[in-house]
XYZ file of C-alpha atoms in Angstrom:
171
model
C -57.368 148.596 35.313
C -58.039 144.919 34.619
C -57.099 141.630 36.260
C -55.843 138.753 34.116
C -55.155 135.193 35.183
C -57.605 135.254 38.100
C -60.508 133.242 36.644
C -61.477 130.883 33.886
C -64.888 130.126 32.458
C -65.176 126.523 31.251
C -61.386 126.466 31.160
C -61.050 129.634 29.082
C -59.092 132.518 30.659
C -61.207 135.600 31.351
C -60.416 139.159 32.413
C -61.932 140.883 35.429
C -62.605 144.627 35.282
C -61.277 146.811 38.078
C -58.440 146.225 40.484
C -60.331 144.101 42.990
C -60.894 144.508 46.701
C -58.498 143.378 49.386
C -59.295 142.029 52.837
C -59.073 144.931 55.296
C -60.232 147.482 52.738
C -63.452 149.474 53.113
C -66.060 148.103 50.723
C -67.026 150.585 47.998
C -70.530 151.986 48.086
C -72.983 150.608 45.558
C -76.512 151.030 44.350
C -78.161 147.764 43.389
C -81.826 147.191 42.594
C -84.395 144.632 43.673
C -88.077 144.024 43.042
C -90.451 144.378 45.979
C -93.675 146.216 45.227
C -91.822 147.970 42.419
C -88.097 148.615 42.031
C -86.143 149.530 45.166
C -82.495 150.434 45.715
C -80.042 148.679 48.021
C -76.860 150.465 49.064
C -73.891 149.680 51.290
C -75.419 151.970 53.943
C -78.410 149.599 54.111
C -76.068 146.794 55.186
C -74.060 148.664 57.792
C -74.756 147.864 61.428
C -74.599 144.077 60.976
C -72.063 141.683 59.487
C -72.934 140.968 55.848
C -72.290 138.298 53.278
C -72.505 139.192 49.608
C -72.767 136.127 47.394
C -72.103 137.026 43.758
C -73.258 134.845 40.863
C -73.308 135.246 37.066
C -77.016 134.311 36.700
C -79.587 132.685 38.969
C -80.891 130.820 35.896
C -77.857 128.504 35.791
C -77.467 125.315 37.845
C -74.348 126.268 39.834
C -75.671 129.746 40.638
C -78.982 128.278 41.785
C -77.166 125.784 44.024
C -74.956 128.526 45.495
C -77.932 130.753 46.257
C -80.047 127.963 47.746
C -77.118 126.652 49.820
C -76.351 130.057 51.333
C -80.080 130.696 51.845
C -80.444 127.450 53.802
C -77.254 127.816 55.864
C -77.711 131.525 56.599
C -81.356 131.113 57.578
C -80.130 129.667 60.866
C -78.402 132.976 61.716
C -81.684 134.888 61.548
C -81.551 138.662 61.504
C -78.120 138.916 63.161
C -76.626 139.279 59.679
C -77.361 140.657 56.229
C -77.250 138.210 53.327
C -77.468 139.323 49.707
C -77.066 137.514 46.411
C -75.950 139.831 43.608
C -76.182 139.124 39.878
C -76.943 140.996 36.701
C -80.292 139.241 36.284
C -83.201 141.659 36.134
C -84.740 142.242 39.574
C -88.045 140.727 38.424
C -86.292 137.514 37.328
C -84.499 137.397 40.684
C -87.822 137.742 42.521
C -89.390 135.042 40.374
C -86.466 132.678 41.108
C -86.729 133.323 44.852
C -90.459 132.657 44.829
C -90.120 129.449 42.820
C -87.219 128.146 44.923
C -88.469 129.406 48.330
C -85.353 131.559 48.776
C -85.740 134.171 51.508
C -82.278 135.665 51.013
C -82.208 139.213 49.613
C -81.299 139.430 45.938
C -80.129 142.567 44.181
C -79.122 143.362 40.623
C -76.194 145.262 39.144
C -77.980 145.514 35.799
C -78.298 149.309 35.665
C -74.871 150.826 36.211
C -72.488 147.829 36.376
C -70.574 149.823 39.027
C -70.725 147.036 41.623
C -69.019 144.621 39.241
C -66.276 147.073 38.374
C -65.747 148.475 41.888
C -65.654 145.026 43.486
C -63.419 143.668 40.693
C -65.831 140.902 39.655
C -67.121 141.945 36.217
C -66.042 139.480 33.548
C -65.072 141.862 30.751
C -65.661 139.364 27.946
C -69.155 138.355 29.126
C -70.382 141.484 30.963
C -71.527 139.140 33.756
C -70.381 138.993 37.365
C -67.834 136.385 38.353
C -68.694 133.888 41.091
C -67.407 135.320 44.348
C -68.185 135.863 48.017
C -67.473 138.867 50.227
C -67.961 139.121 53.984
C -68.151 142.619 55.453
C -68.051 143.624 59.095
C -70.737 145.874 60.583
C -68.816 148.984 59.442
C -68.502 147.768 55.837
C -64.885 146.587 55.891
C -64.009 143.500 53.827
C -63.034 140.666 56.199
C -63.242 137.786 53.708
C -63.046 137.518 49.936
C -63.173 134.606 47.535
C -63.086 134.934 43.781
C -63.830 131.400 42.560
C -61.075 130.618 40.059
C -63.296 128.517 37.734
C -66.629 130.299 37.319
C -68.546 127.040 36.860
C -67.472 125.736 40.319
C -69.042 126.475 43.714
C -67.428 128.684 46.363
C -65.936 127.478 49.647
C -69.130 127.690 51.715
C -67.469 126.615 54.963
C -64.767 129.303 54.825
C -67.260 132.062 53.997
C -69.672 130.954 56.718
C -66.861 130.739 59.266
C -65.746 134.283 58.385
C -69.311 135.475 58.890
C -69.801 133.495 62.119
C -66.609 135.033 63.522
C -68.264 138.463 63.196
C -71.806 137.606 64.345
């Protein structure tokens, strides 16, 4: 199933794969990868036990994605280890790690480059580009979706205040 009319990229209509998640729904499991002394896997089970924010970007190597990641990193740093914070893209894990080192980002990054299942299961894969659409998900400690934003124009930033408030309400 696909979703039409949800997003544009530079004004051009795009199609999202999957049916999309709804608030109140259990988040689908995933296996993402990150670089830390080799390649490691990150799954939904790794996030359970604390409220989580999943910030999704097309590529950390673009200005808006870099701003989104650095903004969440800075604002979420104040919450310490009471929450999980992950930025997900399809960048290779090594490129993600390099970006974080260069930009002093402490936030966890993880890549959907291997299976593309996260993008499809969360309804954020842009079919035409095979990239992830800019979006934010907040999950409670059990992995239920409590907040969701799919940014309608991929080149624009998300509503940071709304996402942070949703996360603060759980922490």
